[in-house]
Coordinates of C-alpha atoms in Angstrom, one line a residue:
M1 CA -24.4 11.3 53.5
P2 CA -23.3 9.8 50.5
E3 CA -20.2 7.7 50.5
H4 CA -17.0 8.6 48.0
H5 CA -14.8 5.8 46.6
K6 CA -11.8 6.9 44.8
L7 CA -11.5 5.3 41.1
T8 CA -8.8 4.7 39.7
A9 CA -7.9 4.0 35.7
S10 CA -7.4 0.2 34.5
S11 CA -4.4 1.0 32.8
P12 CA -1.1 2.5 33.6
W13 CA 0.4 6.1 32.9
I14 CA 3.9 6.3 33.2
E15 CA 6.4 8.9 32.5
V16 CA 9.9 7.5 31.5
T17 CA 13.2 9.6 32.3
T18 CA 16.7 8.7 31.2
T19 CA 19.6 8.2 34.2
E20 CA 23.1 8.0 34.1
P21 CA 23.3 4.6 34.3
D22 CA 20.8 4.4 31.4
W23 CA 23.2 6.4 29.1
A24 CA 26.0 4.6 30.5
A25 CA 24.7 1.1 29.6
A26 CA 23.2 2.2 25.8
D27 CA 24.8 0.3 23.2
P28 CA 27.4 2.4 21.6
R29 CA 26.2 1.2 17.8
L30 CA 22.6 2.6 19.0
L31 CA 23.9 5.7 19.9
R32 CA 26.1 6.2 16.8
S33 CA 22.9 5.5 14.8
M34 CA 20.9 7.5 16.4
F35 CA 23.1 10.6 16.1
A36 CA 23.9 9.6 12.6
Q37 CA 20.1 9.7 11.6
T38 CA 19.5 12.7 13.9
L39 CA 22.3 14.6 12.1
L40 CA 21.1 13.8 8.6
I41 CA 17.7 14.4 9.1
R42 CA 18.8 18.1 10.7
A43 CA 21.0 18.7 7.5
F44 CA 18.0 17.8 5.3
E45 CA 15.6 19.8 6.9
E46 CA 18.0 22.8 7.2
Y47 CA 18.8 22.3 3.3
V48 CA 14.7 22.3 2.9
L49 CA 14.4 25.4 4.5
E50 CA 17.4 26.8 2.6
L51 CA 15.4 26.1 -0.6
A52 CA 12.3 27.3 0.7
G53 CA 14.0 30.7 1.4
Q54 CA 14.9 30.9 -2.2
G55 CA 11.8 30.2 -3.5
L56 CA 12.5 26.6 -4.5
I57 CA 9.8 25.1 -2.5
H58 CA 6.3 25.2 -4.3
G59 CA 4.3 24.7 -1.3
P60 CA 4.5 24.8 2.5
A61 CA 7.8 23.4 4.0
H62 CA 7.0 22.0 7.3
S63 CA 10.4 21.5 8.9
S64 CA 10.8 19.1 12.1
I65 CA 13.9 21.1 13.2
G66 CA 14.1 20.5 16.8
Q67 CA 11.6 17.3 17.0
E68 CA 13.7 14.9 15.4
G69 CA 14.6 12.7 18.8
G70 CA 11.0 11.9 18.7
A71 CA 10.9 10.1 15.7
V72 CA 14.4 8.8 15.7
G73 CA 14.3 7.5 19.3
S74 CA 10.8 5.9 18.6
I75 CA 11.3 4.2 14.7
L76 CA 14.9 2.7 15.9
P77 CA 13.0 0.1 17.6
L78 CA 10.8 -0.9 14.6
T79 CA 11.3 -3.3 11.6
S80 CA 10.5 -2.7 8.0
S81 CA 7.7 -4.8 8.4
D82 CA 6.4 -2.2 11.0
F83 CA 4.0 0.7 9.6
V84 CA 4.1 4.5 10.4
N85 CA 2.2 7.4 9.0
G86 CA 2.0 10.9 10.1
S87 CA 0.6 14.3 9.6
H88 CA 2.1 17.4 7.8
R89 CA 5.0 17.9 9.9
G90 CA 6.2 14.2 9.0
H91 CA 9.7 14.8 7.4
H92 CA 11.7 13.3 10.3
Q93 CA 9.3 10.3 10.8
F94 CA 9.2 9.6 6.9
L95 CA 13.2 9.6 7.1
A96 CA 14.0 7.7 10.1
K97 CA 11.5 4.8 8.6
A98 CA 13.4 4.9 5.6
L99 CA 16.8 5.2 6.6
G100 CA 16.0 2.5 8.9
H101 CA 14.8 0.1 6.1
V102 CA 17.9 0.9 4.0
A103 CA 20.6 0.5 6.5
P104 CA 18.7 -2.2 9.5
E105 CA 22.2 -2.5 10.8
G106 CA 22.6 1.1 11.7
I107 CA 24.4 4.1 10.5
D108 CA 28.0 4.8 11.3
P109 CA 28.6 8.8 11.4
R110 CA 32.1 8.3 10.9
Q111 CA 32.0 7.0 7.7
P112 CA 30.6 8.6 4.5
A113 CA 26.9 8.0 3.6
D114 CA 26.0 4.9 1.9
P115 CA 24.4 5.1 -1.3
A116 CA 21.1 3.8 -0.4
V117 CA 21.2 6.3 2.6
A118 CA 21.9 9.0 -0.1
E119 CA 19.2 7.7 -2.3
V120 CA 16.3 8.0 0.2
L121 CA 17.5 11.6 1.3
S122 CA 17.7 12.5 -2.7
R123 CA 14.3 10.9 -3.5
S124 CA 12.7 12.7 -0.3
L125 CA 14.0 16.3 -1.5
A126 CA 12.9 15.5 -5.1
E127 CA 9.6 14.7 -3.6
I128 CA 9.4 18.2 -1.4
C129 CA 10.2 19.9 -4.5
G130 CA 7.5 18.1 -6.4
L131 CA 9.8 16.4 -8.9
S132 CA 9.5 13.0 -11.0
R133 CA 12.4 11.5 -9.0
G134 CA 10.3 11.9 -5.8
F135 CA 9.1 8.9 -3.7
C136 CA 5.2 10.0 -5.2
R137 CA 6.6 11.1 -8.5
G138 CA 6.0 14.6 -7.2
R139 CA 2.7 14.4 -6.5
G140 CA 2.9 14.3 -2.7
G141 CA 5.2 17.4 -2.1
S142 CA 6.0 18.3 1.3
M143 CA 3.1 16.6 3.2
H144 CA 2.6 13.7 1.4
L145 CA 5.4 11.2 1.6
Q146 CA 5.1 7.5 1.4
W147 CA 7.2 4.5 0.5
K148 CA 5.4 1.3 1.3
E149 CA 8.3 -0.9 0.8
A150 CA 10.0 0.6 3.9
G151 CA 6.7 0.8 5.7
A152 CA 6.2 4.2 5.6
M153 CA 2.4 4.5 4.6
G154 CA 2.0 8.3 3.9
T155 CA 2.0 11.6 5.7
N156 CA -0.7 13.5 5.7
A157 CA -2.0 17.3 5.1
I158 CA -5.1 17.0 7.2
V159 CA -4.6 17.3 11.0
G160 CA -5.1 13.9 12.4
G161 CA -6.4 12.5 9.1
G162 CA -4.2 9.7 8.9
V163 CA -4.6 8.1 12.4
P164 CA -7.7 6.1 11.7
Q165 CA -5.9 4.6 8.5
A166 CA -3.1 3.5 11.1
A167 CA -5.4 1.3 12.9
G168 CA -6.5 -0.2 9.7
F169 CA -2.4 -1.1 9.1
A170 CA -2.6 -2.9 12.7
W171 CA -5.7 -4.8 11.8
A172 CA -4.2 -6.2 8.5
A173 CA -1.2 -7.0 10.3
K174 CA -3.0 -8.7 13.4
Q175 CA -5.5 -10.7 11.2
A176 CA -2.6 -11.7 8.7
G177 CA -1.2 -13.4 12.0
T178 CA 2.3 -11.0 12.3
D179 CA 3.3 -9.4 15.4
A180 CA 3.9 -6.1 13.0
V181 CA 2.8 -3.0 14.9
S182 CA 1.4 0.5 13.3
V183 CA 2.7 3.8 14.9
T184 CA 1.0 7.0 13.9
Y185 CA 2.2 10.3 14.6
F186 CA 0.1 13.5 14.9
G187 CA 0.3 16.4 17.2
D188 CA -1.4 18.7 20.1
G189 CA -3.6 20.1 17.6
A190 CA -4.7 16.6 16.5
V191 CA -5.2 15.2 19.5
N192 CA -8.7 16.4 20.4
I193 CA -10.0 15.8 16.8
G194 CA -13.4 13.5 17.0
S195 CA -11.6 10.7 14.6
V196 CA -8.4 10.7 16.7
L197 CA -10.5 10.0 19.5
E198 CA -12.7 7.6 17.7
T199 CA -9.9 5.5 16.7
M200 CA -8.4 5.3 20.0
N201 CA -11.8 3.9 21.1
L202 CA -12.0 1.4 18.1
A203 CA -8.5 0.2 18.6
A204 CA -8.8 -0.7 22.2
A205 CA -11.9 -2.2 21.8
W206 CA -10.4 -4.3 19.2
R207 CA -7.1 -4.5 20.8
L208 CA -5.1 -3.3 17.8
P209 CA -1.1 -3.1 17.7
V210 CA -1.1 0.5 17.0
C211 CA 0.9 3.2 19.0
F212 CA -1.0 6.8 19.2
F213 CA 2.5 8.7 19.2
I214 CA 1.8 12.4 20.1
E215 CA 4.2 15.0 19.8
N216 CA 3.3 17.8 21.9
N217 CA 4.9 20.8 20.5
R218 CA 2.5 23.0 22.3
Y219 CA 1.7 25.1 19.3
A220 CA -1.2 24.2 16.9
V221 CA 0.1 27.2 14.5
S222 CA 0.3 29.8 16.8
T223 CA -2.6 28.5 19.2
H224 CA -0.9 27.2 22.6
V225 CA -2.1 23.9 23.9
D226 CA -3.0 25.3 27.3
E227 CA -5.7 27.4 25.3
V228 CA -7.5 24.4 23.9
T229 CA -7.6 21.6 26.4
A230 CA -7.9 21.6 30.3
E231 CA -5.6 18.6 30.3
P232 CA -2.3 19.5 28.4
R233 CA -0.8 16.4 29.4
L234 CA -2.3 14.8 26.3
S235 CA -1.3 11.1 27.2
A236 CA -3.9 11.3 30.0
R237 CA -6.4 10.7 26.7
G238 CA -5.5 6.9 27.0
L239 CA -6.6 6.4 30.1
G240 CA -10.5 6.8 29.2
F241 CA -9.9 4.1 26.6
N242 CA -8.0 1.9 28.8
I243 CA -4.8 2.3 26.7
P244 CA -1.4 1.8 28.6
S245 CA 0.3 5.5 28.2
W246 CA 4.0 6.8 28.3
R247 CA 5.1 10.6 28.9
V248 CA 8.6 11.2 28.0
D249 CA 11.0 14.0 26.9
G250 CA 11.3 14.2 23.2
M251 CA 14.4 16.2 23.4
D252 CA 16.0 13.4 24.8
P253 CA 16.2 10.5 21.9
L254 CA 17.1 7.8 24.3
A255 CA 14.4 8.3 26.6
V256 CA 12.0 8.1 23.6
H257 CA 13.9 4.7 22.4
L258 CA 13.5 3.3 26.0
A259 CA 9.8 4.3 26.3
M260 CA 9.0 3.3 22.8
T261 CA 10.7 -0.2 23.4
E262 CA 8.4 -0.8 26.3
A263 CA 5.2 0.1 24.1
V264 CA 6.3 -2.1 21.1
A265 CA 6.6 -5.2 23.3
H266 CA 3.3 -4.4 24.9
M267 CA 1.9 -4.3 21.2
R268 CA 3.8 -7.5 20.1
S269 CA 2.5 -9.3 22.6
G270 CA -1.1 -8.9 21.6
A271 CA -2.0 -6.7 24.3
G272 CA -3.4 -4.0 22.1
P273 CA -2.7 -0.1 21.7
T274 CA -0.6 2.3 23.4
I275 CA 0.1 6.1 23.6
V276 CA 3.4 7.6 23.7
E277 CA 3.4 11.4 24.4
A278 CA 6.7 13.1 23.7
D279 CA 7.2 16.9 24.8
V280 CA 9.1 18.3 21.8
Y281 CA 9.5 21.8 20.3
R282 CA 9.6 22.8 16.7
Y283 CA 12.4 25.6 16.2
F284 CA 10.6 27.3 13.7
H285 CA 7.2 28.6 12.4
Q286 CA 4.3 26.4 11.3
N287 CA 6.1 26.5 8.0
G288 CA 9.2 28.2 6.3
P289 CA 12.2 29.6 7.6
F290 CA 11.2 31.9 10.4
P291 CA 10.9 31.4 14.1
G292 CA 7.6 31.6 16.2
S293 CA 8.8 34.7 17.7
A294 CA 8.8 36.5 14.3
F295 CA 5.0 36.2 14.5
G296 CA 4.8 37.4 17.9
Y297 CA 3.1 34.1 19.2
R298 CA 6.4 33.1 21.0
T299 CA 9.1 34.8 23.0
K300 CA 12.7 34.4 22.0
A301 CA 13.4 33.7 25.5
E302 CA 11.1 30.6 25.2
E303 CA 13.0 29.5 21.9
Q304 CA 16.4 30.0 23.4
E305 CA 15.3 27.8 26.7
W306 CA 14.6 25.0 24.0
R307 CA 17.4 25.6 22.0
A308 CA 19.6 24.5 24.9
R309 CA 18.0 21.3 25.1
D310 CA 18.7 20.5 21.3
P311 CA 18.5 16.6 20.7
L312 CA 21.2 16.6 18.4
A313 CA 23.6 18.7 20.7
R314 CA 22.5 16.3 23.8
L315 CA 23.5 13.1 21.7
A316 CA 26.9 14.5 20.6
E317 CA 27.6 15.4 24.1
R318 CA 26.8 12.1 25.4
L319 CA 28.8 10.4 22.3
V320 CA 31.9 12.5 23.1
A321 CA 31.7 12.2 27.1
R322 CA 31.6 8.2 26.9
G323 CA 34.6 8.2 24.3
I324 CA 32.1 6.5 21.3
L325 CA 33.2 9.5 19.1
G326 CA 35.7 12.5 19.5
A327 CA 34.8 16.0 18.9
D328 CA 36.6 16.1 15.7
D329 CA 34.4 13.0 14.6
V330 CA 31.3 15.1 15.2
E331 CA 32.5 18.0 13.3
A332 CA 33.5 16.0 10.6
A333 CA 30.3 14.1 10.5
T334 CA 28.5 17.2 10.6
E335 CA 30.3 18.8 7.7
R336 CA 29.9 15.4 5.8
A337 CA 26.1 15.6 6.0
K338 CA 26.0 19.3 4.5
R339 CA 28.2 18.4 1.8
L340 CA 26.0 15.3 1.0
M341 CA 22.6 17.6 1.1
A342 CA 24.7 20.1 -1.2
S343 CA 25.6 17.6 -3.5
I344 CA 22.1 16.2 -3.9
G345 CA 20.9 19.8 -4.5
D346 CA 23.3 20.3 -7.3
E347 CA 21.5 16.9 -9.0
I348 CA 18.3 18.6 -9.5
L349 CA 19.3 22.4 -9.5
E350 CA 21.3 24.7 -12.2
A351 CA 21.9 28.4 -12.4
D352 CA 18.9 30.4 -13.6
P353 CA 19.8 31.9 -16.8
Q354 CA 17.2 34.5 -16.6
G355 CA 18.1 35.4 -12.9
K356 CA 20.4 37.2 -10.9
P357 CA 23.8 36.2 -10.4
G358 CA 23.9 33.1 -8.0
R359 CA 20.3 32.7 -8.4
R360 CA 19.3 29.1 -9.1
R361 CA 16.2 27.0 -10.8
I362 CA 15.1 23.6 -10.8
K363 CA 16.3 21.8 -14.0
P364 CA 13.3 21.6 -16.4
G365 CA 14.0 17.9 -16.9
E366 CA 13.1 17.2 -13.4
W367 CA 9.8 18.2 -13.5
P368 CA 6.8 15.4 -13.8
D369 CA 5.5 14.5 -17.2
P370 CA 2.0 16.1 -16.9
A371 CA 0.6 13.3 -19.1
F372 CA 1.2 11.1 -15.8
R373 CA -2.2 11.4 -14.7
D374 CA -5.4 9.1 -14.1
V375 CA -2.6 6.5 -13.2
G376 CA -3.8 3.5 -11.5
V377 CA -7.5 4.6 -11.5
R378 CA -10.2 2.0 -11.3
G379 CA -13.7 2.0 -12.8
D380 CA -12.6 3.5 -16.2
L381 CA -14.9 0.5 -17.6
G382 CA -11.7 -1.1 -19.3
E383 CA -12.7 -4.3 -16.8
F384 CA -15.9 -4.8 -19.0
T385 CA -13.8 -5.2 -22.2
G386 CA -14.7 -8.4 -24.0
A387 CA -17.7 -9.1 -21.6
R388 CA -20.9 -10.2 -23.0
I389 CA -23.7 -7.6 -22.5
A390 CA -27.4 -8.5 -22.9
D391 CA -30.4 -6.5 -22.3
R392 CA -33.4 -7.3 -20.3
D393 CA -35.6 -7.3 -23.4
T394 CA -33.4 -9.3 -25.4
F395 CA -31.7 -11.6 -22.8
T396 CA -33.2 -15.3 -23.5
G397 CA -31.8 -17.2 -20.4
R398 CA -33.8 -17.7 -17.3
T399 CA -34.6 -14.5 -14.8
D400 CA -36.3 -14.4 -11.4
R401 CA -37.9 -11.4 -9.5
R402 CA -35.6 -11.0 -6.5
K403 CA -35.1 -8.1 -4.0
F404 CA -32.0 -6.2 -4.4
I405 CA -30.8 -6.5 -1.0
D406 CA -31.0 -10.2 -1.0
V407 CA -28.7 -10.1 -4.3
V408 CA -26.5 -7.8 -2.5
S409 CA -26.1 -10.5 0.5
E410 CA -25.5 -13.4 -1.7
V411 CA -22.9 -11.5 -4.2
M412 CA -20.8 -10.6 -0.9
R413 CA -21.3 -14.5 0.2
R414 CA -19.8 -15.7 -2.8
R415 CA -16.9 -13.0 -2.9
M416 CA -15.8 -13.6 0.7
D417 CA -15.7 -17.6 0.1
V418 CA -12.9 -16.8 -2.4
D419 CA -11.5 -13.7 -1.6
P420 CA -10.0 -12.0 1.3
V421 CA -13.1 -9.5 1.7
V422 CA -14.0 -7.6 5.3
V423 CA -16.8 -6.2 5.7
L424 CA -17.3 -3.6 8.5
G425 CA -19.7 -1.1 9.9
E426 CA -22.2 -0.8 12.6
D427 CA -24.5 -3.9 13.2
V428 CA -23.6 -5.3 10.3
H429 CA -22.8 -8.6 12.5
R430 CA -26.1 -8.8 13.9
L431 CA -29.9 -8.5 13.3
K432 CA -29.6 -11.1 10.5
G433 CA -27.6 -8.7 7.9
G434 CA -27.6 -5.6 9.6
T435 CA -30.2 -3.0 9.6
N436 CA -31.1 -3.7 5.8
G437 CA -30.1 -7.2 5.3
A438 CA -26.9 -6.5 3.2
T439 CA -24.9 -9.0 5.4
R440 CA -27.3 -11.5 5.9
G441 CA -25.1 -14.9 6.6
L442 CA -21.7 -13.4 6.4
A443 CA -21.0 -13.3 9.9
E444 CA -21.9 -17.1 10.3
A445 CA -19.8 -18.0 7.5
H446 CA -16.9 -15.7 8.1
P447 CA -16.8 -14.5 11.7
D448 CA -13.6 -13.1 11.9
R449 CA -14.2 -10.7 8.9
V450 CA -17.7 -9.3 9.4
L451 CA -16.6 -6.7 11.9
G452 CA -19.3 -4.9 14.0
T453 CA -18.0 -1.2 14.7
P454 CA -18.8 1.4 17.5
I455 CA -20.8 4.3 16.1
S456 CA -17.7 6.2 14.5
E457 CA -17.8 6.5 11.0
N458 CA -15.0 8.6 10.6
A459 CA -12.9 6.0 12.6
F460 CA -14.1 2.5 10.6
T461 CA -14.2 4.4 7.4
G462 CA -10.3 5.5 7.9
L463 CA -9.5 2.0 9.1
A464 CA -10.9 0.5 5.9
G465 CA -8.8 3.1 4.0
G466 CA -5.6 1.8 5.8
I467 CA -6.8 -1.7 5.4
A468 CA -7.2 -1.0 1.6
L469 CA -3.6 0.8 1.6
D470 CA -2.0 -2.2 3.1
G471 CA -3.6 -4.4 0.3
R472 CA -3.6 -7.9 1.9
Y473 CA -7.4 -7.6 2.5
T474 CA -10.3 -5.8 0.7
P475 CA -12.5 -3.9 2.9
V476 CA -16.4 -3.2 2.2
V477 CA -17.6 -0.4 4.5
E478 CA -21.3 -0.3 5.2
L479 CA -22.6 3.1 6.1
M480 CA -26.1 1.7 7.2
Y481 CA -27.7 5.1 5.7
A482 CA -26.6 7.4 3.2
D483 CA -26.9 10.7 5.5
F484 CA -24.1 8.9 7.6
M485 CA -21.7 9.2 4.9
W486 CA -21.2 12.8 5.4
V487 CA -19.9 11.9 8.9
A488 CA -17.1 10.1 7.2
A489 CA -16.7 12.7 4.6
D490 CA -13.1 13.3 5.7
Q491 CA -12.0 10.1 4.9
I492 CA -13.8 9.5 1.9
F493 CA -12.9 12.5 0.3
N494 CA -9.9 13.8 1.5
Q495 CA -8.2 10.8 2.2
I496 CA -9.5 7.4 0.3
G497 CA -10.6 9.6 -2.7
K498 CA -7.2 11.3 -3.2
A499 CA -5.0 8.8 -2.1
R500 CA -4.0 7.1 -5.3
H501 CA -3.1 10.4 -6.8
M502 CA -1.4 12.4 -3.8
F503 CA 0.8 9.5 -3.6
G504 CA 1.8 8.9 -7.2

């Protein structure tokens, strides 16, 4: 008879829950700011759905109402030097990062909004409406929000598409010698996508400071998580990659904050990536102002059960119970947030002269200039203006007969000697220059910038895209053979190829 020995995972898998002492010990300023951010995001999202119902959002409006606790709780431990990116349901993450950037000392819900806070809400709303004052000049819309100064590196319409890029931000931060971390947000629908799992493996192998933050809201549009995986506790994925993982109630912002504080400390110490899974719930359908029950895939009883666990209501109750805010303070703050959003709306909306009474439209002057296109595009040949050009038949200098691949490796070597170029791909660091010789001598000259990757074209191509978005290093990807490019097609065409335009 064979012997059986039980194996255990190399990394811990932890569930974090708050206790009464945790709430009692929490810094009042932290709780006030947590409440203020959650309230502002909720008021923002409710106003977006109001505009969507009036036909003023041209495109989908993926609201995060119900999920704000996961974003606010996880982003408050970060600084402006840290990075976040996310998926199409990313308004709450973007706003939490942007608000943290303009108000690093926190937001007091008892006070009127600071002008910088109001500007974040205004530019975010403008972007979702497709207007020129938006963060991406109206090119991104609801699903592509980016403000690099705040470390908000871009939300993404392709499910899981931004995950590899977040590893690129983490690589750049580590290579530059900083302790900055990267957090990539995605949901239960993305957790089974190949590029996400490829990136988890790559990040673990390279010990990158990236957190894979899973917002498990149980539904990918209308398909329940139990229908698509035999292990719906999605943080279990980390055990296979030796990534420490946390599971937490995402409707409890303080619990998320405590779990994320532990995860951030792990990453800042140089110990590598983390996974945090937050159980959350979107109160509305995939997009638009109707609940999921209106489409038949959720019951009203289920929705009411989750409504009773509203993170905003939980924060208000705790603040009042501790005497940090009064019930009248909560009511007054709620009304101020609604009035703020209404006033921001008045800046971009006006009565529709051709519509029914009460109907509004976007002010014509708010729309982007159609001439704003092809901006920042490289490769228009302008870089050759003034260059001396000679044909082979008329060139009078010395010529040599060379193998093209040798010239490639020599040019790469010269560029790496003077520029912050990083080369990555399969086997580029071995075999005397990879399978074709294009990287001959580079690993010996620059061992920290010639990166042999796992077989994971989508992951390492997307990681290079993230390095490029960060801007401190210039990535060069070798895909070994032309056929392999198509494996990375999502990153090449949907992500890298569109980034300049969709982020304005």
